[in-house]
């Protein structure tokens, strides 16, 4: 197994995937760059191999972001939207779609940190121009498309159809499809941990999609992602990035 580049969006079981890669002896042959955006990893040429990325459904991802970032020192986007936990997740999602709030954040925080990696341009413009949220921006940021313009939901889904996705909820079958074999897994990891992070609470996320159009759009994107047949992507020898078209 050579020339496989694995990226992960923060809070998508990336550490678990990393541990599984090492446990199965792929640590030397699989390139790993954590959640550094693709185009910031200048030592890697994505044309030389396949690209995989960890991903998670929008609802549980947003809750994990809200729970985790409030304790971080750096100015992560969700922490700024909740003002360090002052606002609830529901209120933060409303603020994410509020042009006045976005203008204020853009003036105060033109640059942010996304899990200890500086984002040269904060995502406020993306929310405003695309009508999508932080989940979608994190995907665009990870793939580091050429153009700074906000992409539509259809364009983002099309981009993801070219990348092998390791989805939290189907971590084990996705990894076994990617590597083409059964794998060993960290013993301390339960099957439940594969499906949902321990910070996921359905009582908090119930109704969020119906109350926030950006989440509704992203959940429709997620359903398309879940329906993708990734077997062909897993066996493709070369990944020709769709990014050139943007």
Coordinates of C-alpha atoms in Angstrom, one line a residue:
X1 CA 0.0 0.0 0.0
X2 CA 1.8 3.1 -1.3
X3 CA 1.0 6.6 -2.3
X4 CA -2.1 6.8 -0.1
X5 CA -2.6 10.2 1.4
X6 CA -5.0 10.5 4.3
X7 CA -6.4 13.8 5.6
X8 CA -8.9 14.3 8.3
X9 CA -11.3 17.0 9.2
X10 CA -11.1 17.7 12.9
X11 CA -13.5 15.7 15.1
X12 CA -14.1 12.9 12.6
X13 CA -12.3 10.0 14.3
X14 CA -9.1 10.9 12.6
X15 CA -6.9 9.8 15.5
X16 CA -8.6 6.4 15.5
X17 CA -7.9 6.0 11.8
X18 CA -4.3 7.0 12.4
X19 CA -4.0 4.4 15.2
X20 CA -5.5 1.7 13.0
X21 CA -3.2 2.6 10.1
X22 CA -0.2 2.1 12.4
X23 CA -1.6 -1.0 14.1
X24 CA -1.8 -2.7 10.7
X25 CA 1.7 -1.9 9.6
X26 CA 0.9 0.9 7.1
X27 CA 2.5 3.7 9.1
X28 CA 5.6 3.9 6.8
X29 CA 3.8 3.6 3.4
X30 CA 0.7 5.7 4.0
X31 CA 1.3 9.4 3.9
X32 CA -0.4 11.2 6.8
X33 CA -0.9 14.9 7.2
X34 CA -3.6 15.1 9.8
X35 CA -5.9 18.1 9.2
X36 CA -3.4 20.3 7.4
X37 CA -5.1 21.3 4.1
X38 CA -4.1 19.5 1.0
X39 CA -2.5 22.4 -0.8
X40 CA -0.6 23.4 2.3
X41 CA 1.2 20.0 2.3
X42 CA 3.7 21.1 -0.3
X43 CA 5.8 18.0 0.0
X44 CA 3.0 15.9 -1.3
X45 CA 1.9 15.6 -4.9
X46 CA -1.7 14.4 -5.0
X47 CA -1.3 13.3 -8.6
X48 CA 1.1 10.5 -7.3
X49 CA -1.5 8.6 -5.4
X50 CA -4.9 8.2 -3.9
X51 CA -6.5 10.6 -1.4
X52 CA -8.7 9.6 1.5
X53 CA -10.4 11.8 4.0
X54 CA -12.3 11.2 7.2
X55 CA -15.7 12.8 7.4
X56 CA -18.7 12.8 9.7
X57 CA -22.4 13.7 9.5
X58 CA -23.2 17.4 10.0
X59 CA -25.4 17.1 13.0
X60 CA -23.0 15.1 15.3
X61 CA -20.1 17.0 13.9
X62 CA -21.6 20.4 14.8
X63 CA -22.3 19.2 18.3
X64 CA -18.8 17.9 18.7
X65 CA -17.4 21.2 17.5
X66 CA -19.6 23.1 20.0
X67 CA -18.6 20.9 22.9
X68 CA -14.9 20.8 22.1
X69 CA -13.9 24.2 20.9
X70 CA -15.2 26.2 23.8
X71 CA -12.2 25.0 25.9
X72 CA -9.6 25.8 23.3
X73 CA -7.4 28.9 23.6
X74 CA -7.2 29.8 19.9
X75 CA -10.0 31.5 18.0
X76 CA -11.7 28.5 16.3
X77 CA -14.8 29.5 14.2
X78 CA -17.3 27.6 16.3
X79 CA -15.8 29.0 19.5
X80 CA -16.3 32.5 18.1
X81 CA -19.9 31.8 17.1
X82 CA -20.8 30.5 20.5
X83 CA -18.6 33.1 22.3
X84 CA -16.8 30.4 24.2
X85 CA -20.0 28.6 25.1
X86 CA -22.2 31.7 25.9
X87 CA -24.5 30.8 23.0
X88 CA -26.0 27.3 22.5
X89 CA -25.4 25.2 19.4
X90 CA -28.9 26.2 18.1
X91 CA -28.0 29.9 18.6
X92 CA -24.6 29.5 17.0
X93 CA -26.1 28.0 13.9
X94 CA -28.5 30.9 13.7
X95 CA -25.6 33.3 14.0
X96 CA -23.8 31.4 11.3
X97 CA -26.6 32.5 8.9
X98 CA -27.0 36.1 10.2
X99 CA -25.4 38.6 7.8
X100 CA -25.0 41.2 10.6
X101 CA -23.3 38.8 12.9
X102 CA -21.0 37.7 10.1
X103 CA -20.0 41.2 9.2
X104 CA -19.1 41.8 12.9
X105 CA -17.1 38.7 13.1
X106 CA -15.3 39.4 9.8
X107 CA -14.3 42.9 11.1
X108 CA -13.0 41.5 14.4
X109 CA -11.6 38.1 13.2
X110 CA -10.5 38.3 9.6
X111 CA -8.2 35.4 10.4
X112 CA -8.9 32.4 12.6
X113 CA -7.3 29.2 13.8
X114 CA -8.9 25.9 12.9
X115 CA -7.6 23.3 15.4
X116 CA -4.2 25.0 15.8
X117 CA -3.8 25.6 12.1
X118 CA -4.1 29.2 10.9
X119 CA -6.7 29.8 8.3
X120 CA -5.5 32.7 6.2
X121 CA -9.0 33.8 5.6
X122 CA -11.8 33.3 8.1
X123 CA -14.9 31.4 6.9
X124 CA -17.4 34.2 7.4
X125 CA -17.5 35.1 3.7
X126 CA -18.1 31.5 2.8
X127 CA -21.2 31.3 5.1
X128 CA -22.6 34.5 3.6
X129 CA -21.9 33.7 -0.1
X130 CA -22.8 30.0 -0.2
X131 CA -25.6 29.7 2.3
X132 CA -23.8 26.7 3.8
X133 CA -22.1 26.3 7.1
X134 CA -18.9 25.4 8.9
X135 CA -19.2 21.7 8.0
X136 CA -19.1 22.5 4.3
X137 CA -16.3 25.1 4.8
X138 CA -14.2 22.5 6.6
X139 CA -14.4 20.2 3.6
X140 CA -13.4 23.0 1.2
X141 CA -10.6 24.1 3.6
X142 CA -9.3 20.5 3.7
X143 CA -9.2 20.1 0.0
X144 CA -7.9 23.6 -0.4
X145 CA -9.5 24.5 -3.8
X146 CA -7.7 27.0 -6.0
X147 CA -10.4 29.6 -6.2
X148 CA -11.5 31.5 -3.0
X149 CA -15.1 31.7 -4.2
X150 CA -17.8 30.0 -2.2
X151 CA -18.8 26.7 -3.8
X152 CA -22.3 25.4 -4.0
X153 CA -23.5 22.3 -2.3
X154 CA -23.6 20.4 -5.7
X155 CA -20.0 21.4 -6.4
X156 CA -18.8 20.2 -3.0
X157 CA -20.6 16.9 -3.3
X158 CA -19.1 16.4 -6.8
X159 CA -15.6 17.1 -5.4
X160 CA -16.2 14.5 -2.6
X161 CA -17.2 11.9 -5.2
X162 CA -13.5 11.9 -6.3
X163 CA -12.1 11.3 -2.8
X164 CA -12.3 8.1 -0.8
X165 CA -14.3 9.0 2.3
X166 CA -13.8 7.3 5.7
X167 CA -17.1 8.0 7.3
X168 CA -17.7 8.0 11.0
X169 CA -20.6 5.6 11.4
X170 CA -19.0 3.1 8.9
X171 CA -15.4 3.4 9.9
X172 CA -14.5 -0.2 9.8
X173 CA -16.1 -1.3 6.6
X174 CA -14.8 1.9 4.9
X175 CA -11.3 1.3 6.0
X176 CA -11.5 -2.4 4.9
X177 CA -12.7 -1.3 1.5
X178 CA -9.9 1.2 1.2
X179 CA -7.2 -1.3 2.2
X180 CA -8.9 -4.3 0.5
X181 CA -8.5 -6.6 3.6
X182 CA -9.7 -7.2 7.1
X183 CA -8.0 -5.1 9.7
X184 CA -7.1 -5.2 13.4
X185 CA -8.4 -2.3 15.5
X186 CA -7.3 -0.6 18.7
X187 CA -8.5 -2.8 21.6
X188 CA -9.7 0.2 23.7
X189 CA -12.1 1.3 20.9
X190 CA -15.6 0.0 21.2
X191 CA -18.0 -0.6 18.3
X192 CA -20.2 2.3 19.7
X193 CA -17.2 4.7 19.3
X194 CA -17.2 3.9 15.6
X195 CA -20.7 5.2 15.2
X196 CA -20.8 8.3 17.4
X197 CA -18.5 10.2 19.5
X198 CA -19.4 10.1 23.2
X199 CA -20.3 13.8 23.1
X200 CA -23.2 13.2 20.7
X201 CA -26.7 13.8 22.2
X202 CA -29.7 13.5 19.9
X203 CA -31.8 15.6 22.3
X204 CA -29.6 18.6 21.4
X205 CA -29.5 18.0 17.7
X206 CA -33.2 17.1 17.2
X207 CA -34.9 19.6 14.9
X208 CA -31.7 21.5 14.0
X209 CA -32.0 20.7 10.3
X210 CA -35.6 21.9 10.1
X211 CA -34.7 25.2 12.0
X212 CA -31.6 26.0 10.0
X213 CA -31.5 25.9 6.2
X214 CA -27.7 25.6 6.0
X215 CA -27.9 22.4 8.1
X216 CA -30.8 21.1 6.0
X217 CA -28.7 21.6 2.8
X218 CA -25.7 19.8 4.4
X219 CA -27.8 16.9 5.6
X220 CA -29.0 16.4 2.0
X221 CA -25.4 16.5 1.0
X222 CA -24.6 13.9 3.6
X223 CA -27.3 11.5 2.3
X224 CA -25.7 11.8 -1.1
X225 CA -22.3 11.0 0.4
X226 CA -23.7 8.0 2.2
X227 CA -25.0 6.6 -1.0
X228 CA -21.7 6.8 -2.9
X229 CA -20.2 3.5 -4.0
X230 CA -16.6 3.9 -3.0
X231 CA -15.2 0.6 -4.2
X232 CA -14.0 2.0 -7.5
X233 CA -12.3 4.9 -5.8
X234 CA -10.6 2.6 -3.4
X235 CA -9.1 0.6 -6.3
X236 CA -8.2 3.5 -8.6
X237 CA -4.4 3.8 -9.1
X238 CA -4.4 7.5 -9.5
X239 CA -6.3 10.4 -8.1
X240 CA -6.7 13.2 -10.6
X241 CA -7.9 16.1 -8.5
X242 CA -11.1 17.8 -9.5
X243 CA -9.6 20.9 -7.8
X244 CA -8.1 22.0 -11.1
X245 CA -11.6 23.0 -12.3
X246 CA -12.1 25.6 -9.5

